[in-house]
Coordinates of C-alpha atoms in Angstrom, one line a residue:
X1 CA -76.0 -38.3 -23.0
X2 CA -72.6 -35.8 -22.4
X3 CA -74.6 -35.5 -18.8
X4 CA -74.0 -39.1 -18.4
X5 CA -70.5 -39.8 -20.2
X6 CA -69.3 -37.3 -17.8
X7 CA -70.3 -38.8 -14.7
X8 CA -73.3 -36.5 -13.5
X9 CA -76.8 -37.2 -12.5
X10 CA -78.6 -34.7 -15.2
X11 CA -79.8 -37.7 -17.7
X12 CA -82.2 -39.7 -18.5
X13 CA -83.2 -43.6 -19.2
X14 CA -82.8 -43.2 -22.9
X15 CA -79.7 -41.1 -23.2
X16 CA -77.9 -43.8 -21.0
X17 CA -79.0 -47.2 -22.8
X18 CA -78.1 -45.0 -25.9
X19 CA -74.5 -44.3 -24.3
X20 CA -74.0 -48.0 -23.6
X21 CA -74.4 -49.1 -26.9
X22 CA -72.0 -45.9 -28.4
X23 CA -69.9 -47.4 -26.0
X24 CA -69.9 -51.5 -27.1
X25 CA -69.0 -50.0 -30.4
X26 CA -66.4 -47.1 -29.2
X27 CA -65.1 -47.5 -25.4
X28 CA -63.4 -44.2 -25.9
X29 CA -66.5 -42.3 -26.2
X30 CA -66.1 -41.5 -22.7
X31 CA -62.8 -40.2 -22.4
X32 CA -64.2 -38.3 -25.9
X33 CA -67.1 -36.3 -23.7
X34 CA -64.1 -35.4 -20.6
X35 CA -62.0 -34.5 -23.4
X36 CA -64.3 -32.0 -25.0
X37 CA -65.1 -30.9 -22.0
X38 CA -62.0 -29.8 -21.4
X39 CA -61.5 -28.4 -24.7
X40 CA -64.3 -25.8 -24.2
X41 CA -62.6 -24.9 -20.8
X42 CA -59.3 -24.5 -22.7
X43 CA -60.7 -22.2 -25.9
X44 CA -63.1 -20.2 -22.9
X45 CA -60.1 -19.3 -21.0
X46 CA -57.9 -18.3 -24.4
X47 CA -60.6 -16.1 -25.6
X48 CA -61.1 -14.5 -21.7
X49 CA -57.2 -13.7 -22.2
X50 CA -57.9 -12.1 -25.4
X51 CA -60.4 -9.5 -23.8
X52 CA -64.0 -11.6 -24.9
X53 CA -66.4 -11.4 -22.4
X54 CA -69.5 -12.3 -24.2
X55 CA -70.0 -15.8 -25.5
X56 CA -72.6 -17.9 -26.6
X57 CA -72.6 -21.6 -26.4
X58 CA -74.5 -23.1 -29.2
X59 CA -76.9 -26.8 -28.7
X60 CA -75.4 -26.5 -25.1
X61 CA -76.9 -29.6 -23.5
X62 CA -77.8 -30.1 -20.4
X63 CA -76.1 -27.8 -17.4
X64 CA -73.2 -30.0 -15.8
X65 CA -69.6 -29.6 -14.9
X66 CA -67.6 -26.6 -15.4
X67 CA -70.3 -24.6 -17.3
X68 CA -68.5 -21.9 -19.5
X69 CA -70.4 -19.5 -17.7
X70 CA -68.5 -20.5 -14.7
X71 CA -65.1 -21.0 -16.5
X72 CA -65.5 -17.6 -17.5
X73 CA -66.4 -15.6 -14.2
X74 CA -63.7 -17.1 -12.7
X75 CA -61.2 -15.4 -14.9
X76 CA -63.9 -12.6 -15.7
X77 CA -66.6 -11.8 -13.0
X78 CA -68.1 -9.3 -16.1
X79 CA -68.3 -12.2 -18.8
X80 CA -71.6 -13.2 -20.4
X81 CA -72.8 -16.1 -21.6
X82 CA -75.8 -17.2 -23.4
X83 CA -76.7 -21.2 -24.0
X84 CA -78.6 -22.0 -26.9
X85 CA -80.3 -25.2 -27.3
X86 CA -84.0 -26.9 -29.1
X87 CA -84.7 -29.2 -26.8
X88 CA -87.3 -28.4 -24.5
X89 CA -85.6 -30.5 -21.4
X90 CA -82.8 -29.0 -21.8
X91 CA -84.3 -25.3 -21.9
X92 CA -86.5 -25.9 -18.6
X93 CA -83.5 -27.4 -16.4
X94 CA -80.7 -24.7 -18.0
X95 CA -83.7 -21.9 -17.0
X96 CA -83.9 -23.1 -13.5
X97 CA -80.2 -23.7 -12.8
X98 CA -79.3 -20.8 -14.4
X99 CA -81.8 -18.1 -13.2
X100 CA -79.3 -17.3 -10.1
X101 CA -76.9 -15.7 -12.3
X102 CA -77.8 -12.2 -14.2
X103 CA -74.8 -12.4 -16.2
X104 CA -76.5 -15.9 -18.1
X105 CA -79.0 -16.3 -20.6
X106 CA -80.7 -19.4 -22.8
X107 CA -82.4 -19.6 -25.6
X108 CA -84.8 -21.4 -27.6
X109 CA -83.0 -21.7 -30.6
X110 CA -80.9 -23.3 -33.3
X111 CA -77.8 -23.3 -35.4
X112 CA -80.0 -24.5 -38.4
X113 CA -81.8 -21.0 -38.0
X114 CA -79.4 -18.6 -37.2
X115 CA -81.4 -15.5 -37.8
X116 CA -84.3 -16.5 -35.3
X117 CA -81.3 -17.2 -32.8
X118 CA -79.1 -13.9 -33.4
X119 CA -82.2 -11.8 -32.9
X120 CA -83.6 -13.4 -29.9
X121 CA -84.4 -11.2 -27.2
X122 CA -82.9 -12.5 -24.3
X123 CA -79.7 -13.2 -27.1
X124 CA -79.5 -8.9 -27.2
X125 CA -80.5 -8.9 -23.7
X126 CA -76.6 -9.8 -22.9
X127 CA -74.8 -9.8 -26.4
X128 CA -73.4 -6.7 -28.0
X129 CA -72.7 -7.9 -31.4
X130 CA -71.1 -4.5 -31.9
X131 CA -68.4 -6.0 -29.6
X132 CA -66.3 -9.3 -30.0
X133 CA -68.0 -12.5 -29.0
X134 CA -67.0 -15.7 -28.9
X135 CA -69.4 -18.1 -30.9
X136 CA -68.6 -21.9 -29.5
X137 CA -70.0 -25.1 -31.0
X138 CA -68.2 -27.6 -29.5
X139 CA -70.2 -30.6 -30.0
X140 CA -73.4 -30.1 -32.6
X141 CA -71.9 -29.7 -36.4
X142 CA -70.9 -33.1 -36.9
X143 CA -74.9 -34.1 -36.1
X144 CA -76.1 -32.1 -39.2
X145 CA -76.1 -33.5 -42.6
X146 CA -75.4 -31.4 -45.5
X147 CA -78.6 -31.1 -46.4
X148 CA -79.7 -28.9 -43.4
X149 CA -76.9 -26.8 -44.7
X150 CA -75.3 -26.1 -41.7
X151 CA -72.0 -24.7 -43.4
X152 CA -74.4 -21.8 -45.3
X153 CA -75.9 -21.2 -41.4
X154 CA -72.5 -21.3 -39.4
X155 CA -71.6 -18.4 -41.6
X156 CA -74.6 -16.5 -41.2
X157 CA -73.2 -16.4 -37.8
X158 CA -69.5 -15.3 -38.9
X159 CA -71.0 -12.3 -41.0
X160 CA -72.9 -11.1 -37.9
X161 CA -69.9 -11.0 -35.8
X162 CA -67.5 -7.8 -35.3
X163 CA -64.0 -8.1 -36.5
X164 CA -62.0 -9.7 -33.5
X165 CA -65.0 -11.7 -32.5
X166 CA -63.7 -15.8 -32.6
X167 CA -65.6 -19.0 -33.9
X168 CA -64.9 -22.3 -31.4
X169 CA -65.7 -25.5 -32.9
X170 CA -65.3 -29.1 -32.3
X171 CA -66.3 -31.8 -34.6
X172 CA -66.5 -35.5 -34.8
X173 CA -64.2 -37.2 -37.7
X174 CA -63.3 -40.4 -38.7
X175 CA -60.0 -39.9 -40.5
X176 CA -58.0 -42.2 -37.6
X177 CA -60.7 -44.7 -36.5
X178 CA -62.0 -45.2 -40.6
X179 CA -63.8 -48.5 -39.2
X180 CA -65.7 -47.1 -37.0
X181 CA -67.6 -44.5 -39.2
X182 CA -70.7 -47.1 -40.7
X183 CA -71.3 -49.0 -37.4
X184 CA -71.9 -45.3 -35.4
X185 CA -74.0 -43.5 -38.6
X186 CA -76.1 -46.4 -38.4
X187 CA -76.7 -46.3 -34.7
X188 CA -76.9 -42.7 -34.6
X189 CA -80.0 -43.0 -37.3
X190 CA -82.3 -43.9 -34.5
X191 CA -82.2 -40.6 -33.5
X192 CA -80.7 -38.5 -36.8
X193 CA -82.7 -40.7 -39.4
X194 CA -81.1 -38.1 -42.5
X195 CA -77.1 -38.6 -40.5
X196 CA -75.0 -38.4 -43.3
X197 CA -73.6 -42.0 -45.2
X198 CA -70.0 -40.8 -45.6
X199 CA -69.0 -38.1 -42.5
X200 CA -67.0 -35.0 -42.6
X201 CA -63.2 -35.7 -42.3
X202 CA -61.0 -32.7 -41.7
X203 CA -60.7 -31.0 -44.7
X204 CA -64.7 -30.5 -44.9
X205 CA -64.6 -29.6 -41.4
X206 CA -61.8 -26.5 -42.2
X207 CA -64.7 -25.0 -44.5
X208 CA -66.7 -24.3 -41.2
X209 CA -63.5 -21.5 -40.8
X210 CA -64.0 -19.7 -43.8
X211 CA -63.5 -15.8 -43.4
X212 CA -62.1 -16.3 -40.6
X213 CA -58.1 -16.8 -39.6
X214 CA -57.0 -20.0 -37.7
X215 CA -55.1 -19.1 -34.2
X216 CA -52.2 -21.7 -33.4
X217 CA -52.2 -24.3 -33.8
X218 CA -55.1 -25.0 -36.1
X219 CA -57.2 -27.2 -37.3
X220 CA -56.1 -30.6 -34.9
X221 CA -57.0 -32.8 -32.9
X222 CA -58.6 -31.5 -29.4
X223 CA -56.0 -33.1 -27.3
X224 CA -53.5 -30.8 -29.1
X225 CA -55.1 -27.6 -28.9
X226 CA -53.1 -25.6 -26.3
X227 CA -52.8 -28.5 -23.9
X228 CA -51.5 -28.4 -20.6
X229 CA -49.6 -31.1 -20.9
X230 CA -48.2 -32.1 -24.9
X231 CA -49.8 -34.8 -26.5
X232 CA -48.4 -36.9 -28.8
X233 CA -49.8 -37.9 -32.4
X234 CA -50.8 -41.1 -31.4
X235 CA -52.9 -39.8 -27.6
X236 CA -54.3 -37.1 -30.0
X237 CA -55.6 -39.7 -32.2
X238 CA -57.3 -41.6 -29.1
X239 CA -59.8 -38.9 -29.3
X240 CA -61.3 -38.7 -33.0
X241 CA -62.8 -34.8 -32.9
X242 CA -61.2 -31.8 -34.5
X243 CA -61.4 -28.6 -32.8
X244 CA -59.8 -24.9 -33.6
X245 CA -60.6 -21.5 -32.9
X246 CA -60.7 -19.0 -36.2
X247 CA -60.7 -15.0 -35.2
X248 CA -63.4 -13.0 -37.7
X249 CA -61.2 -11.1 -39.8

């Protein structure tokens, strides 16, 4: 569905009637994907500057534009990345477009079971957890009701990190757009029957951050971390996720 909000060809029948009606509800939906896009390319290049060069991207999606394996040879040819994703599609196509580049990896795996994805072999294959690594989950949390307890498994994660590793997230919230919050739970039910009645605003997002420390400028919305051009409360607002970048203390 990002494949298709973006503009690329890697999607299928569902994801885009699905898309369409996200977007009879929400037109900004697609500016949202481009937007997170972009955010990922802005955090992959901060933490490159900061001397990562391992990452993994967590429930990854489908390969498209500007892969963060690819943002993050350009800057560092050495840099390693390994995509994480549970859906079979997605595994097959990432394994075949991937496969031409030794310093990638994917895996069969999931947030929700953080211990089966940390100790995956091709996950040691390319990550030295005894160095930093840059954990990014731009796009999944806000998918995962409380009750898959996704705050107890994003810090199994944290605890498994060196100290100077970084945690990237991005997250859905409705704290601008309040209105829109029961109209997309309920279409998102088709596919997340247990989605959450009352979704995560800001402050339950900042728990994801715990034990770790918040880089400037925070907790905000992704059009105001470290853009290249400022964005002004009310263009920030435009595009309802949260993103911020917390180094493991």
């Amino acid at each position: 569905m990002s494949d298709y909000l973006l503009g690329g060809k890697d999607n299928f029948a569902a994801d885009r009637k699905f898309a369409e009606q996200l977007m009879t509800i929400a037109p900004e939906v697609k500016t949202m994907a481009v937007d997170t896009r972009e955010f990922l390319e802005r955090v992959v290049r901060f933490l490159v500057e900061q001397g990562v060069r391992q990452f993994l991207n967590v429930a990854s999606g489908l390969p498209t534009r500007r892969n963060t394996h690819e943002v993050a040879q350009e800057l560092a040819p050495d840099a390693r990345v390994v995509y994480v994703d549970d859906d079979p599609v997605v595994l097959n196509h990432a394994r075949a477009v991937l496969a031409r580049n030794p310093g990638t990896g994917v895996v069969d795996g999931s947030i929700l079971r953080p211990a089966e994805m940390l100790a995956d072999p091709e996950m040691l294959r390319l990550i030295d957890f005894e160095q930093p690594v840059g954990v990014l989950i731009p796009a999944r949390l806000q998918y995962l009701p409380d009750a898959t307890e996704p705050y107890k498994c994003v810090a199994h994660v944290r605890d498994h990190l060196t100290p100077g590793s970084y945690l990237a997230i991005g997250h859905a919230v409705f704290d601008s757009r309040p209105e829109l919050a029961a109209p997309i739970v309920d279409l998102f039910r088709q596919i997340v029957p247990q989605a959450d009645d009352a979704p995560r605003d800001r402050e339950k997002v900042l728990r994801f951050f715990d034990g770790t420390e918040l880089v400037d400028p925070g907790l905000v919305y992704i059009r105001q971390w470290r853009p290249e051009v400022p964005q002004s409360t009310g263009q920030a607002q435009r595009v309802w996720i949260v993103g911020g970048v917390g180094q493991v203390l």
